[in-house]
Tab-separated table of C-alpha atoms in Angstrom:
chain	number	residue	atom	x	y	z
A	78	UNK	CA	2.285	15.317	27.492
A	79	UNK	CA	-0.039	12.727	25.948
A	80	UNK	CA	-3.473	13.029	27.509
A	81	UNK	CA	-5.563	10.013	28.437
A	82	UNK	CA	-7.973	10.748	25.584
A	83	UNK	CA	-5.121	11.084	23.086
A	84	UNK	CA	-3.564	7.845	24.329
A	85	UNK	CA	-6.867	5.992	24.021
A	86	UNK	CA	-7.498	7.320	20.514
A	87	UNK	CA	-3.996	6.680	19.176
A	88	UNK	CA	-3.719	3.128	20.512
A	89	UNK	CA	-7.218	2.315	19.210
A	90	UNK	CA	-6.082	3.142	15.656
A	91	UNK	CA	-4.164	-0.136	15.543
A	92	UNK	CA	-7.587	-1.655	14.787
A	93	UNK	CA	-9.300	-1.118	11.452
A	94	UNK	CA	-12.752	-0.473	12.935
A	95	UNK	CA	-11.431	2.562	14.811
A	96	UNK	CA	-9.478	3.820	11.806
A	97	UNK	CA	-12.718	3.677	9.847
A	98	UNK	CA	-14.727	5.266	12.671
A	99	UNK	CA	-12.334	8.187	13.204
A	100	UNK	CA	-10.912	8.335	9.653
A	101	UNK	CA	-7.418	8.522	11.128
A	102	UNK	CA	-4.212	6.479	10.939
A	103	UNK	CA	-0.789	6.490	12.601
A	104	UNK	CA	2.610	6.921	10.955
A	105	UNK	CA	5.993	6.749	12.691
A	106	UNK	CA	9.472	7.947	11.776
A	107	UNK	CA	10.956	11.230	10.586
A	108	UNK	CA	11.050	10.349	6.874
A	109	UNK	CA	7.586	8.790	6.739
A	110	UNK	CA	5.936	11.612	8.673
A	111	UNK	CA	7.730	14.249	6.597
A	112	UNK	CA	6.751	12.518	3.331
A	113	UNK	CA	3.103	12.546	4.362
A	114	UNK	CA	3.247	16.194	5.427
A	115	UNK	CA	4.948	17.202	2.165
A	116	UNK	CA	2.197	15.363	0.253
A	117	UNK	CA	-0.408	17.498	2.049
A	118	UNK	CA	-1.763	14.741	4.269
A	119	UNK	CA	-3.536	16.537	7.102
A	120	UNK	CA	-2.020	15.876	10.524
A	121	UNK	CA	-4.437	15.663	13.420
A	122	UNK	CA	-1.547	15.576	15.910
A	123	UNK	CA	2.236	15.258	15.860
A	124	UNK	CA	4.553	14.048	18.607
A	125	UNK	CA	8.328	13.845	18.877
A	126	UNK	CA	11.072	13.540	21.453
A	127	UNK	CA	13.115	16.660	22.154
A	128	UNK	CA	16.197	15.586	20.166
A	129	UNK	CA	14.116	15.349	16.965
A	130	UNK	CA	12.097	18.522	17.338
A	131	UNK	CA	14.149	20.371	14.716
A	132	UNK	CA	13.276	17.746	12.056
A	133	UNK	CA	9.593	18.775	12.007
A	134	UNK	CA	9.529	21.987	14.050
A	135	UNK	CA	7.769	23.968	11.303
A	136	UNK	CA	4.715	21.742	11.852
A	137	UNK	CA	4.635	22.534	15.597
A	138	UNK	CA	4.871	19.017	17.033
A	139	UNK	CA	4.278	18.336	20.704
A	140	UNK	CA	7.423	17.282	22.567
A	141	UNK	CA	6.998	14.180	24.705
A	142	UNK	CA	9.340	11.810	26.535
A	143	UNK	CA	10.620	8.546	25.069
A	144	UNK	CA	8.632	6.729	27.745
A	145	UNK	CA	5.416	8.449	26.618
A	146	UNK	CA	6.218	7.735	22.980
A	147	UNK	CA	6.645	4.043	23.772
A	148	UNK	CA	3.107	3.890	25.193
A	149	UNK	CA	1.503	5.102	21.944
A	150	UNK	CA	3.875	3.496	19.412
A	151	UNK	CA	3.012	0.393	17.386
A	152	UNK	CA	6.706	-0.477	17.049
A	153	UNK	CA	8.804	-2.743	19.275
A	154	UNK	CA	11.514	-0.095	19.074
A	155	UNK	CA	9.611	3.195	18.946
A	156	UNK	CA	10.788	5.779	16.440
A	157	UNK	CA	11.408	9.379	17.460
A	158	UNK	CA	8.445	10.942	15.664
A	159	UNK	CA	4.785	9.893	15.520
A	160	UNK	CA	1.960	11.476	13.577
A	161	UNK	CA	-1.790	10.921	13.554
A	162	UNK	CA	-3.137	11.715	10.081
A	163	UNK	CA	-6.556	12.041	8.511
A	164	UNK	CA	-7.310	9.371	5.920
A	165	UNK	CA	-7.601	11.176	2.574
A	166	UNK	CA	-10.600	10.791	0.310
A	167	UNK	CA	-9.971	8.441	-2.659
A	168	UNK	CA	-8.840	10.102	-5.858
A	169	UNK	CA	-10.729	9.613	-9.091
A	170	UNK	CA	-9.318	6.728	-11.136
A	171	UNK	CA	-8.132	7.901	-14.550
A	172	UNK	CA	-8.218	5.245	-17.276
A	173	UNK	CA	-4.695	5.728	-18.471
A	174	UNK	CA	-1.276	4.558	-17.430
A	175	UNK	CA	-0.575	1.272	-15.684
A	176	UNK	CA	-3.058	0.447	-12.925
A	177	UNK	CA	-2.243	-2.351	-10.487
A	178	UNK	CA	-5.259	-4.222	-9.085
A	179	UNK	CA	-4.958	-6.412	-5.990
A	180	UNK	CA	-7.348	-9.299	-5.453
A	181	UNK	CA	-7.556	-10.094	-1.726
A	182	UNK	CA	-3.928	-9.550	-0.666
A	183	UNK	CA	-3.784	-10.501	3.019
A	184	UNK	CA	-0.267	-9.839	4.258
A	185	UNK	CA	0.534	-6.274	5.421
A	186	UNK	CA	4.193	-6.663	4.474
A	187	UNK	CA	3.285	-7.717	0.949
A	188	UNK	CA	0.923	-4.784	0.508
A	189	UNK	CA	3.486	-2.334	1.864
A	190	UNK	CA	6.117	-3.647	-0.533
A	191	UNK	CA	3.717	-3.539	-3.490
A	192	UNK	CA	2.896	0.092	-2.684
A	193	UNK	CA	6.627	0.876	-2.747
A	194	UNK	CA	6.992	-0.949	-6.063
A	195	UNK	CA	4.085	0.936	-7.620
A	196	UNK	CA	5.703	4.178	-6.496
A	197	UNK	CA	9.107	3.123	-7.883
A	198	UNK	CA	7.767	2.046	-11.268
A	199	UNK	CA	5.407	4.993	-11.584
A	200	UNK	CA	2.052	3.224	-11.796
A	201	UNK	CA	-0.885	5.609	-12.078
A	202	UNK	CA	-3.139	4.030	-9.440
A	203	UNK	CA	-3.434	1.064	-7.083
A	204	UNK	CA	-6.913	-0.431	-6.772
A	205	UNK	CA	-7.702	-3.007	-4.110
A	206	UNK	CA	-10.555	-5.431	-3.572
A	207	UNK	CA	-12.556	-4.806	-0.420
A	208	UNK	CA	-10.984	-7.886	1.205
A	209	UNK	CA	-7.419	-6.684	0.660
A	210	UNK	CA	-5.638	-5.699	3.876
A	211	UNK	CA	-6.154	-2.046	4.841
A	212	UNK	CA	-3.398	0.193	3.478
A	213	UNK	CA	-3.591	2.254	6.706
A	214	UNK	CA	-2.813	-0.776	8.858
A	215	UNK	CA	0.253	0.288	10.933
A	216	UNK	CA	2.392	-2.534	9.505
A	217	UNK	CA	1.480	-1.540	5.943
A	218	UNK	CA	2.118	2.148	6.601
A	219	UNK	CA	5.594	1.445	7.971
A	220	UNK	CA	6.434	-1.014	5.166
A	221	UNK	CA	5.660	1.587	2.494
A	222	UNK	CA	8.602	3.721	3.687
A	223	UNK	CA	6.792	6.876	2.584
A	224	UNK	CA	5.449	5.649	-0.767
A	225	UNK	CA	1.953	5.756	0.718
A	226	UNK	CA	2.203	9.541	0.397
A	227	UNK	CA	2.699	9.446	-3.370
A	228	UNK	CA	0.455	6.665	-4.682
A	229	UNK	CA	-3.313	7.001	-5.208
A	230	UNK	CA	-5.021	3.985	-3.611
A	231	UNK	CA	-8.697	3.060	-3.898
A	232	UNK	CA	-10.690	0.190	-2.366
A	233	UNK	CA	-13.638	-0.900	-4.487
A	234	UNK	CA	-15.695	-3.719	-5.917
A	235	UNK	CA	-12.954	-5.134	-8.124
A	236	UNK	CA	-15.266	-7.174	-10.343
A	237	UNK	CA	-17.416	-4.148	-11.188
A	238	UNK	CA	-14.368	-1.964	-11.798
A	239	UNK	CA	-12.864	-4.452	-14.246
A	240	UNK	CA	-16.147	-4.968	-16.085
A	241	UNK	CA	-16.522	-1.227	-16.613
A	242	UNK	CA	-12.921	-0.581	-17.667
A	243	UNK	CA	-11.930	-0.211	-21.318
A	244	UNK	CA	-8.245	-0.934	-20.631
A	245	UNK	CA	-6.635	-4.288	-21.481
A	246	UNK	CA	-6.533	-6.513	-18.410
A	247	UNK	CA	-3.459	-8.618	-17.628
A	248	UNK	CA	-3.511	-11.253	-14.905
A	249	UNK	CA	-0.585	-13.009	-13.248
A	250	UNK	CA	-1.386	-16.727	-13.251
A	251	UNK	CA	0.575	-19.978	-13.139
A	252	UNK	CA	-0.379	-21.182	-16.627
A	253	UNK	CA	-0.180	-17.951	-18.604
A	254	UNK	CA	1.976	-16.769	-21.496
A	255	UNK	CA	5.682	-16.278	-20.810
A	256	UNK	CA	5.938	-12.632	-19.740
A	257	UNK	CA	9.335	-12.285	-21.430
A	258	UNK	CA	7.723	-13.106	-24.788
A	259	UNK	CA	4.493	-11.154	-24.312
A	260	UNK	CA	3.666	-7.757	-25.778
A	261	UNK	CA	2.870	-5.478	-22.842
A	262	UNK	CA	1.034	-2.146	-22.898
A	263	UNK	CA	1.641	0.674	-20.426
A	264	UNK	CA	-2.024	1.724	-20.585
A	265	UNK	CA	-3.419	-1.353	-18.894
A	266	UNK	CA	-4.550	-3.049	-15.697
A	267	UNK	CA	-2.377	-5.669	-14.006
A	268	UNK	CA	-4.125	-8.021	-11.557
A	269	UNK	CA	-2.148	-9.709	-8.780
A	270	UNK	CA	-3.906	-12.389	-6.738
A	271	UNK	CA	-4.106	-13.670	-3.198
A	272	UNK	CA	-0.967	-15.173	-1.636
A	273	UNK	CA	-2.477	-18.638	-1.205
A	274	UNK	CA	-5.247	-18.870	-3.790
A	275	UNK	CA	-4.167	-16.587	-6.621
A	276	UNK	CA	-6.751	-14.630	-8.598
A	277	UNK	CA	-10.390	-15.370	-7.743
A	278	UNK	CA	-12.292	-17.353	-10.378
A	279	UNK	CA	-14.860	-14.602	-10.923
A	280	UNK	CA	-12.026	-12.127	-11.488
A	281	UNK	CA	-9.945	-14.497	-13.604
A	282	UNK	CA	-12.654	-14.752	-16.285
A	283	UNK	CA	-12.292	-11.007	-16.906
A	284	UNK	CA	-8.605	-11.255	-17.828
A	285	UNK	CA	-7.725	-10.476	-21.458
A	286	UNK	CA	-4.099	-11.578	-21.250
A	287	UNK	CA	-2.874	-14.329	-18.925
A	288	UNK	CA	0.815	-13.923	-18.088
A	289	UNK	CA	3.296	-15.864	-15.997
A	290	UNK	CA	6.913	-15.717	-14.866
A	291	UNK	CA	8.492	-18.954	-16.114
A	292	UNK	CA	10.437	-21.114	-13.674
A	293	UNK	CA	13.854	-21.708	-15.223
A	294	UNK	CA	14.946	-24.290	-12.684
A	295	UNK	CA	12.601	-27.159	-13.465
A	296	UNK	CA	14.047	-29.216	-10.614
A	297	UNK	CA	13.357	-26.591	-7.946
A	298	UNK	CA	10.798	-27.736	-5.382
A	299	UNK	CA	8.908	-24.436	-5.346
A	300	UNK	CA	5.321	-23.820	-6.421
A	301	UNK	CA	5.219	-20.043	-6.845
A	302	UNK	CA	6.861	-16.721	-6.083
A	303	UNK	CA	5.898	-14.389	-3.268
A	304	UNK	CA	3.282	-11.973	-4.637
A	305	UNK	CA	5.379	-8.876	-3.915
A	306	UNK	CA	8.405	-10.438	-5.601
A	307	UNK	CA	6.308	-11.404	-8.617
A	308	UNK	CA	4.885	-7.884	-8.800
A	309	UNK	CA	8.410	-6.450	-8.923
A	310	UNK	CA	9.418	-8.683	-11.837
A	311	UNK	CA	6.238	-8.036	-13.809
A	312	UNK	CA	6.306	-4.246	-13.306
A	313	UNK	CA	9.916	-4.227	-14.471
A	314	UNK	CA	8.892	-6.008	-17.651
A	315	UNK	CA	6.039	-3.568	-18.293
A	316	UNK	CA	8.463	-0.669	-17.995
A	317	UNK	CA	11.153	-2.370	-20.094
A	318	UNK	CA	8.691	-2.506	-22.987
């Protein structure tokens, strides 16, 4: 049974201020919860309906009814397993491999997809500006489909981080060099900008290599690609090299 205090805490974690206050976040679904547990994320509490007890029984979840689960779930159609996890401390950023840097990404779905892409393409770290949407936002957590468990993510002062880095800095812009004709290095930083405004001016001046995905259909009435879609194309090109 979910107590009143548990219910109040879990539902409050939909808001960032309470995630920060309690250093906790919510994840839902058998695969996502299992991925986090296998990655040694510390569970503060685990809940499941009786039919799914066997999926996580070794972690001693509390069995609750579907009706109870619906009252604490962030989903329109509640999943069968819900976990409350402690937010891990940021890992040290190692200056090697491909680091993706996000400059004020606002959309939870975009961030979740980018986290999955970084996991798929094996980037070493994801760094986010302080104004980028919280990676422990419930919508982001669900959109990562478990990749959140495998990718180091750090929020920081992006300008200071870039100024201190010795790695080459690539930036995705509209007027850059054709990415298909550019020499790309796998020890580097790739900056992806805000959905509406692109890379901030004070960040843009720190770019060493401006790159772009050329639009082949010159007659298409489209200004730019979705940032997650653009990230997928660019990461593919880095790995092709």
